XYZ file of C-alpha atoms in Angstrom:
504
model
C 38.083 107.409 -47.355
C 34.933 105.692 -48.705
C 31.610 106.240 -46.969
C 30.350 103.186 -45.133
C 26.711 102.393 -45.806
C 24.163 102.334 -43.004
C 23.947 98.769 -41.799
C 20.401 97.460 -41.489
C 20.476 94.694 -38.900
C 18.879 91.434 -39.921
C 16.747 90.004 -37.158
C 16.672 86.319 -36.386
C 13.933 84.372 -38.107
C 12.405 80.978 -37.583
C 13.958 79.122 -40.483
C 11.848 76.630 -42.353
C 13.404 73.844 -44.411
C 14.746 75.728 -47.406
C 15.206 73.868 -50.647
C 18.510 74.744 -52.252
C 19.430 74.071 -55.864
C 21.475 71.102 -54.656
C 18.517 69.658 -52.759
C 16.237 70.112 -55.743
C 18.793 68.317 -57.933
C 19.031 65.235 -55.699
C 15.264 65.137 -55.138
C 14.904 64.613 -58.872
C 16.061 61.019 -58.276
C 12.447 59.892 -58.060
C 10.276 56.791 -58.326
C 12.486 54.404 -56.370
C 12.211 50.837 -57.618
C 12.700 48.328 -54.783
C 13.734 44.789 -55.699
C 14.057 41.934 -53.215
C 17.246 39.881 -53.614
C 17.910 36.497 -52.004
C 20.419 37.889 -49.482
C 22.261 41.071 -48.517
C 23.333 43.237 -51.458
C 27.058 43.594 -50.781
C 28.237 45.304 -53.967
C 26.944 47.595 -56.739
C 29.199 48.482 -59.668
C 28.188 50.543 -62.721
C 29.660 49.847 -66.130
C 31.935 52.739 -67.214
C 30.458 52.690 -70.741
C 26.995 53.509 -72.045
C 24.230 52.433 -71.410
C 25.725 52.166 -67.913
C 24.277 48.836 -66.792
C 25.237 47.807 -63.276
C 26.394 44.617 -61.587
C 24.671 43.674 -58.318
C 26.327 41.078 -56.101
C 24.131 39.164 -53.680
C 24.171 35.643 -52.278
C 25.893 33.235 -54.722
C 25.381 35.262 -57.872
C 26.146 38.463 -59.749
C 23.290 39.994 -61.731
C 23.678 42.612 -64.453
C 20.755 45.040 -64.363
C 19.649 47.129 -67.326
C 19.748 50.881 -66.716
C 16.733 51.250 -69.014
C 14.345 48.543 -67.816
C 15.780 48.117 -64.283
C 15.450 44.376 -64.722
C 18.220 41.709 -64.694
C 19.715 41.220 -68.161
C 22.163 38.497 -67.158
C 22.661 36.323 -64.109
C 26.077 34.852 -63.285
C 25.679 32.025 -60.789
C 28.860 30.028 -61.326
C 29.893 30.287 -57.668
C 30.102 27.509 -55.086
C 29.750 29.915 -52.171
C 28.788 33.536 -51.461
C 29.955 35.898 -54.221
C 31.620 39.257 -53.612
C 32.563 42.434 -55.458
C 31.296 41.870 -59.001
C 32.850 44.693 -61.057
C 33.224 45.712 -64.705
C 36.392 46.296 -66.667
C 36.905 49.816 -68.053
C 35.481 48.805 -71.451
C 32.448 47.109 -69.883
C 33.152 43.788 -71.634
C 34.480 41.702 -68.734
C 33.318 41.114 -65.157
C 35.402 39.865 -62.257
C 34.191 38.604 -58.865
C 35.478 36.731 -55.842
C 33.745 34.314 -53.497
C 33.840 32.960 -49.957
C 36.167 30.084 -50.936
C 38.864 32.558 -52.035
C 38.393 31.812 -55.747
C 38.443 34.705 -58.247
C 36.647 34.310 -61.571
C 36.559 36.481 -64.676
C 33.512 36.320 -66.977
C 32.586 37.463 -70.442
C 29.967 40.185 -69.985
C 27.998 38.988 -73.017
C 28.031 35.191 -72.794
C 28.654 34.856 -69.008
C 31.328 32.263 -69.807
C 34.202 31.805 -67.343
C 37.346 33.119 -69.062
C 39.837 32.828 -66.197
C 39.998 31.462 -62.654
C 42.588 32.714 -60.180
C 43.465 30.558 -57.180
C 45.721 31.587 -54.330
C 43.668 33.158 -51.556
C 42.885 30.844 -48.668
C 39.929 32.775 -47.213
C 37.014 34.788 -48.675
C 38.021 37.316 -51.317
C 35.767 40.331 -50.859
C 37.540 42.803 -53.173
C 38.197 42.318 -56.892
C 38.879 45.067 -59.414
C 40.496 45.544 -62.819
C 43.533 47.812 -63.041
C 43.490 50.815 -65.347
C 45.728 49.114 -67.923
C 43.087 46.293 -68.254
C 45.755 43.577 -68.063
C 45.764 42.981 -64.292
C 43.300 42.298 -61.493
C 43.528 43.495 -57.904
C 42.204 41.214 -55.166
C 42.063 41.535 -51.379
C 41.142 38.760 -48.983
C 40.388 37.835 -45.408
C 43.700 35.945 -45.454
C 45.322 39.392 -44.850
C 46.912 39.549 -48.328
C 46.552 41.807 -51.355
C 47.398 40.257 -54.731
C 47.846 41.413 -58.315
C 46.989 38.878 -61.015
C 48.146 38.824 -64.624
C 45.093 38.187 -66.824
C 46.812 36.578 -69.874
C 48.719 33.990 -67.810
C 46.528 33.786 -64.695
C 49.630 34.080 -62.482
C 49.995 35.996 -59.234
C 52.546 38.726 -60.037
C 52.433 40.677 -56.753
C 51.796 39.605 -53.174
C 51.497 42.177 -50.384
C 51.421 40.726 -46.853
C 51.862 43.574 -44.352
C 48.258 43.759 -43.125
C 47.478 42.066 -39.811
C 43.736 41.509 -40.247
C 41.040 41.046 -42.900
C 41.520 43.226 -45.984
C 38.047 44.455 -46.950
C 38.850 47.509 -49.113
C 41.059 48.097 -52.129
C 41.319 50.435 -55.106
C 43.692 50.985 -58.032
C 44.899 54.457 -59.016
C 43.335 55.742 -62.239
C 46.354 57.981 -62.802
C 49.189 55.509 -62.187
C 48.496 51.780 -62.854
C 51.373 50.805 -60.539
C 49.777 52.284 -57.411
C 47.354 50.284 -55.254
C 45.555 51.321 -52.041
C 44.281 48.772 -49.529
C 42.351 49.082 -46.275
C 42.144 46.499 -43.512
C 40.400 45.666 -40.284
C 43.774 46.347 -38.633
C 42.638 50.022 -39.010
C 45.360 50.937 -41.536
C 45.311 52.194 -45.107
C 48.411 51.236 -47.114
C 49.771 52.522 -50.397
C 51.575 49.938 -52.530
C 53.785 50.226 -55.595
C 53.690 47.126 -57.804
C 57.373 47.632 -58.574
C 58.438 46.921 -54.982
C 57.286 44.372 -52.378
C 56.835 46.678 -49.358
C 54.252 49.388 -48.755
C 55.370 52.941 -49.462
C 52.924 54.678 -47.129
C 50.737 53.742 -44.151
C 47.837 55.773 -42.720
C 45.944 54.944 -39.517
C 42.197 55.387 -39.941
C 41.418 54.588 -36.308
C 38.737 51.992 -37.066
C 38.360 48.895 -39.288
C 38.429 50.169 -42.889
C 35.336 49.242 -44.918
C 35.698 51.218 -48.155
C 38.232 53.249 -50.150
C 38.121 55.785 -52.957
C 40.922 57.536 -54.808
C 40.501 60.822 -56.657
C 40.922 60.624 -60.442
C 44.124 62.690 -60.270
C 45.596 60.288 -57.701
C 46.439 63.035 -55.205
C 44.097 62.063 -52.383
C 42.417 58.990 -50.903
C 39.142 58.721 -48.977
C 38.705 55.965 -46.404
C 35.642 54.955 -44.396
C 35.552 52.908 -41.234
C 33.402 53.119 -38.143
C 31.171 56.227 -38.202
C 33.881 58.401 -39.792
C 35.193 59.199 -43.249
C 38.741 60.555 -43.661
C 40.483 62.264 -46.561
C 44.218 61.665 -46.932
C 46.614 63.837 -48.951
C 49.074 61.470 -50.632
C 51.203 64.314 -51.991
C 52.039 65.495 -48.463
C 52.963 62.036 -47.150
C 49.536 60.736 -46.181
C 48.380 63.630 -44.010
C 44.718 63.580 -42.934
C 43.163 66.784 -44.270
C 39.478 66.155 -43.482
C 37.487 64.025 -41.046
C 33.740 63.632 -41.604
C 31.674 62.486 -38.621
C 28.052 62.892 -39.721
C 27.037 59.266 -39.185
C 25.694 57.308 -36.237
C 26.978 53.914 -37.404
C 29.610 52.384 -39.672
C 30.063 53.854 -43.159
C 30.103 50.790 -45.409
C 30.310 52.097 -48.969
C 31.326 55.163 -50.987
C 31.372 56.379 -54.582
C 31.854 59.553 -56.627
C 29.482 61.160 -59.067
C 30.463 61.367 -62.739
C 32.600 64.509 -62.295
C 34.062 63.476 -58.894
C 32.608 66.679 -57.440
C 30.252 64.898 -55.029
C 30.983 62.094 -52.580
C 28.153 59.604 -51.981
C 28.331 57.578 -48.765
C 26.140 54.820 -47.330
C 25.975 53.734 -43.714
C 24.458 51.187 -41.370
C 22.410 54.054 -39.880
C 20.176 53.661 -42.980
C 21.260 56.944 -44.577
C 22.950 57.873 -47.817
C 24.651 61.251 -47.540
C 26.098 63.340 -50.344
C 29.039 65.686 -49.737
C 30.419 68.569 -51.784
C 34.129 67.739 -52.118
C 35.040 71.445 -52.129
C 34.212 71.928 -48.458
C 32.999 68.411 -47.470
C 29.639 69.674 -46.259
C 26.514 67.532 -46.522
C 24.363 68.798 -49.404
C 21.690 66.094 -49.288
C 20.632 63.031 -47.307
C 18.298 60.124 -48.101
C 16.761 57.764 -45.514
C 16.319 54.081 -46.409
C 14.341 51.315 -44.668
C 17.377 49.183 -43.751
C 21.153 49.464 -43.160
C 23.086 50.335 -46.338
C 25.826 47.924 -47.447
C 26.556 49.270 -50.948
C 25.926 52.372 -53.057
C 26.464 53.189 -56.708
C 25.938 56.253 -58.893
C 25.982 55.921 -62.668
C 28.707 57.816 -64.616
C 26.030 59.959 -66.285
C 24.494 60.789 -62.861
C 21.048 59.426 -63.751
C 20.789 56.360 -61.485
C 21.373 56.058 -57.749
C 21.374 52.464 -56.509
C 21.560 51.270 -52.910
C 21.903 47.734 -51.564
C 20.680 46.911 -48.073
C 21.357 44.275 -45.444
C 17.828 42.837 -45.685
C 18.268 42.055 -49.387
C 16.482 45.110 -50.771
C 17.888 46.844 -53.842
C 16.679 50.425 -54.333
C 17.061 52.096 -57.736
C 16.286 55.804 -58.140
C 16.319 57.480 -61.548
C 16.722 61.120 -62.556
C 15.352 62.330 -65.880
C 17.805 64.509 -67.796
C 16.391 67.684 -69.308
C 17.127 68.578 -72.924
C 18.936 71.747 -71.832
C 21.197 69.709 -69.535
C 22.045 67.322 -72.365
C 22.929 70.209 -74.659
C 25.101 71.838 -71.995
C 26.880 68.561 -71.263
C 27.603 68.029 -74.959
C 28.890 71.576 -75.246
C 31.257 71.040 -72.307
C 32.515 67.786 -73.784
C 33.233 69.288 -77.200
C 36.944 69.656 -77.727
C 38.076 73.262 -78.243
C 40.830 73.422 -80.819
C 43.847 75.632 -80.159
C 43.965 78.897 -82.108
C 40.197 79.232 -82.462
C 38.102 82.055 -81.045
C 36.553 79.668 -78.486
C 40.048 78.660 -77.357
C 41.025 82.244 -76.518
C 37.661 82.947 -74.843
C 37.481 79.639 -72.913
C 38.105 81.185 -69.479
C 35.743 84.112 -69.848
C 32.954 82.581 -67.762
C 35.232 80.850 -65.264
C 34.156 81.381 -61.662
C 36.898 81.590 -59.019
C 37.050 78.938 -56.306
C 37.535 79.604 -52.624
C 41.283 78.986 -52.816
C 41.903 81.324 -55.758
C 43.541 84.721 -55.286
C 41.242 87.243 -56.931
C 42.397 90.775 -57.722
C 39.767 93.027 -56.242
C 38.245 95.734 -58.370
C 36.852 98.874 -56.771
C 33.185 99.218 -57.576
C 31.297 102.442 -57.286
C 28.938 102.346 -54.340
C 25.271 102.886 -55.002
C 23.955 104.670 -51.946
C 20.378 105.014 -50.893
C 19.014 108.550 -50.779
C 19.117 108.653 -46.994
C 22.753 107.473 -47.025
C 23.573 110.250 -49.482
C 22.116 112.825 -47.081
C 23.945 111.336 -44.073
C 27.198 111.393 -46.052
C 26.934 115.190 -46.454
C 25.668 115.695 -42.861
C 22.085 116.587 -43.869
C 20.602 114.621 -41.008
C 17.095 116.142 -41.101
C 16.755 115.365 -44.818
C 17.989 111.797 -44.178
C 15.316 111.273 -41.523
C 12.604 112.715 -43.783
C 13.726 110.448 -46.626
C 13.680 107.235 -44.609
C 10.256 108.040 -43.146
C 8.712 108.200 -46.603
C 6.388 105.359 -47.535
C 8.917 103.807 -49.956
C 11.410 103.182 -47.132
C 8.951 102.967 -44.277
C 10.025 99.627 -42.838
C 10.832 99.531 -39.124
C 14.241 97.886 -39.594
C 15.501 100.554 -42.031
C 14.127 103.497 -40.005
C 15.623 102.035 -36.823
C 18.995 101.627 -38.544
C 19.003 105.280 -39.647
C 17.987 106.486 -36.169
C 20.771 104.378 -34.646
C 23.262 105.841 -37.118
C 22.158 109.383 -36.238
C 22.681 108.652 -32.538
C 26.181 107.300 -33.237
C 26.986 110.443 -35.205
C 25.507 112.662 -32.467
C 23.126 113.981 -35.100
C 19.742 112.944 -33.715
C 19.080 116.318 -32.093
C 19.963 118.135 -35.306
C 17.634 115.850 -37.241
C 14.525 116.391 -35.078
C 14.803 120.058 -34.030
C 13.378 122.996 -35.965
C 10.353 121.091 -37.305
C 6.746 122.180 -37.610
C 3.794 119.932 -36.819
C 3.551 118.621 -40.401
C 7.202 117.477 -40.620
C 7.119 116.097 -37.063
C 4.002 113.987 -37.633
C 5.679 111.039 -39.541
C 8.230 110.526 -36.763
C 5.568 110.633 -34.060
C 3.414 108.086 -35.881
C 6.406 105.786 -36.318
C 7.098 105.941 -32.578
C 3.464 105.133 -31.766
C 3.417 102.126 -34.092
C 6.705 100.544 -33.024
C 7.683 101.622 -29.499
C 6.098 98.481 -28.041
C 8.103 96.175 -30.328
C 10.859 94.417 -28.286
C 13.409 94.784 -31.090
C 13.116 98.564 -31.158
C 11.862 99.527 -27.665
C 15.216 100.650 -26.208
C 16.103 102.721 -29.264
C 12.698 104.357 -29.655
C 12.471 105.208 -25.944
C 15.730 107.172 -26.338
C 14.363 108.903 -29.444
C 11.104 109.744 -27.637
C 12.999 111.262 -24.720
C 15.106 113.371 -27.081
C 11.921 114.496 -28.880
C 10.210 115.512 -25.640
C 13.314 117.423 -24.480
C 13.380 119.399 -27.725
C 9.673 120.291 -27.858
C 8.561 120.539 -24.199
C 8.209 124.335 -24.401
C 5.973 124.285 -27.480
C 3.612 121.447 -26.535
C 0.019 122.715 -26.455
C 0.370 124.909 -29.538
C -0.550 122.253 -32.119
C -3.656 120.081 -31.702
C -2.165 117.484 -34.093
C 1.081 117.016 -32.154
C -0.756 117.105 -28.802
C -3.052 114.307 -29.981
C -0.118 112.210 -31.185
C 1.730 112.792 -27.907
C -1.322 111.641 -25.958
C -1.568 108.496 -28.075
C 2.152 107.798 -27.504
C 1.646 108.241 -23.729
C -1.324 105.852 -23.738
C 0.657 103.298 -25.775
C 3.567 103.402 -23.306
C 1.240 103.099 -20.304
C -0.530 100.127 -21.869
C 2.785 98.402 -22.464
C 3.923 99.061 -18.902
C 0.659 97.632 -17.542
C 0.980 94.627 -19.825
C 4.478 93.938 -18.504
C 3.259 94.238 -14.904
C 0.413 91.794 -15.577
C 2.861 89.411 -17.251
C 5.240 89.517 -14.274
C 2.313 88.866 -11.914
C 1.150 85.900 -13.970
C 4.648 84.407 -14.025
C 4.956 84.845 -10.257
C 1.619 83.077 -9.729
C 2.659 80.202 -11.985
C 5.976 79.846 -10.156
C 4.114 79.658 -6.840
C 1.741 76.993 -8.189
C 4.617 74.926 -9.549
C 6.468 75.229 -6.242
C 3.417 74.060 -4.235
C 2.815 71.208 -6.663
C 6.426 70.049 -6.305
C 6.364 70.209 -2.518
C 3.079 68.274 -2.394
C 4.584 65.526 -4.542
C 7.608 65.337 -2.229
C 5.429 64.955 0.915
C 3.616 62.032 -0.671
């Protein structure tokens, strides 16, 4: 049976705000640029292709901002009413947006010319998005319908009508172009297959759904509505596997980082919070001056944009280090099969929490005092821990506690001369008044006195140390008595003050 190391108890500390690597990473999004738009910024969408410009929808226009200058490159204002959900196609060449009249328009990203107009919705269309195959457009409207439009012909090829209230969220699967997710103010999230007219799955969020995300592999969906965010497992029939309730008000917008390893959420409580999707714990939070209506993070994780209800657009930028660029390029390089790199590709892989790892028995490295305790040399263990190199109260206290548990304290302190007894006596004098160690060191002092009562008076050194220990204990006892008296006097004063206030 392996020897169990002496456990040194860690005492509680007053924790200050500790900066983790994750916090330092997100704090590198510095120098926020704040731009005032004409109205609320309802949508932010980054182009999937470099240089990762982003479309900002506000009032009756969609503006394309440059990721380099942070200034508008193009302004699309061909709307008769409030515009919604300006978003790029996967190649970054086309932009689609809806408006408050229900009209959907598709624009050329370069010339801003209207290429197609899609009519069919009777109320505002607040969700528009290209499908992964680039040939269709998803739209969702306040008229309770979700539609799929064919770009070449401009015809409505799918009409989904099961929602009972405004449809304000929608997303297309990146894995399967036939799958569509929609969220409504009727508090439901529905999964649709373009090859059949009825929904194939319904999930109840419990609040009006404001935003949706689907993981790149298509296995799970994230919905936000009210102050909660929920994660749904599509592979197990739409089971809710996580519920996040870290907000005070409605969560209005969500997005992933470039690797889909972090979830970015914005809320009306003026906070953007970032979650680690491994355990869905908050790793960072940013406070803004107004309620958040839209958030966006660039695919290269260098720009964090937030749109607010008062018309402010905040843009934060992170500078990429040369080492990070080199590492990213190395990870993106394709490893050919049969090469040395191919066979060594998993060498540095770190296991995740869900992995089953075969444990390997490692040889224990014991401290010197643990080595002595292991072979029952208790006196040597006590001498070793009292040396200056280990002379910290927590470690000495742990060894003394271990000796008591092993019924070896008496064996460790008996048979000593004044020179070998001096370090233990000095330790008791220094620390017996400390609340963390008082009970333990009182027991040790009593055991010491029991062992050496008959020989006290024969060594001036030990007699002096014993006198100092006695004085230290008496001072502590007197201090405790004075403290109790002071507390009693304060209680009496507070009681009289309260009774006087009542009489008045």
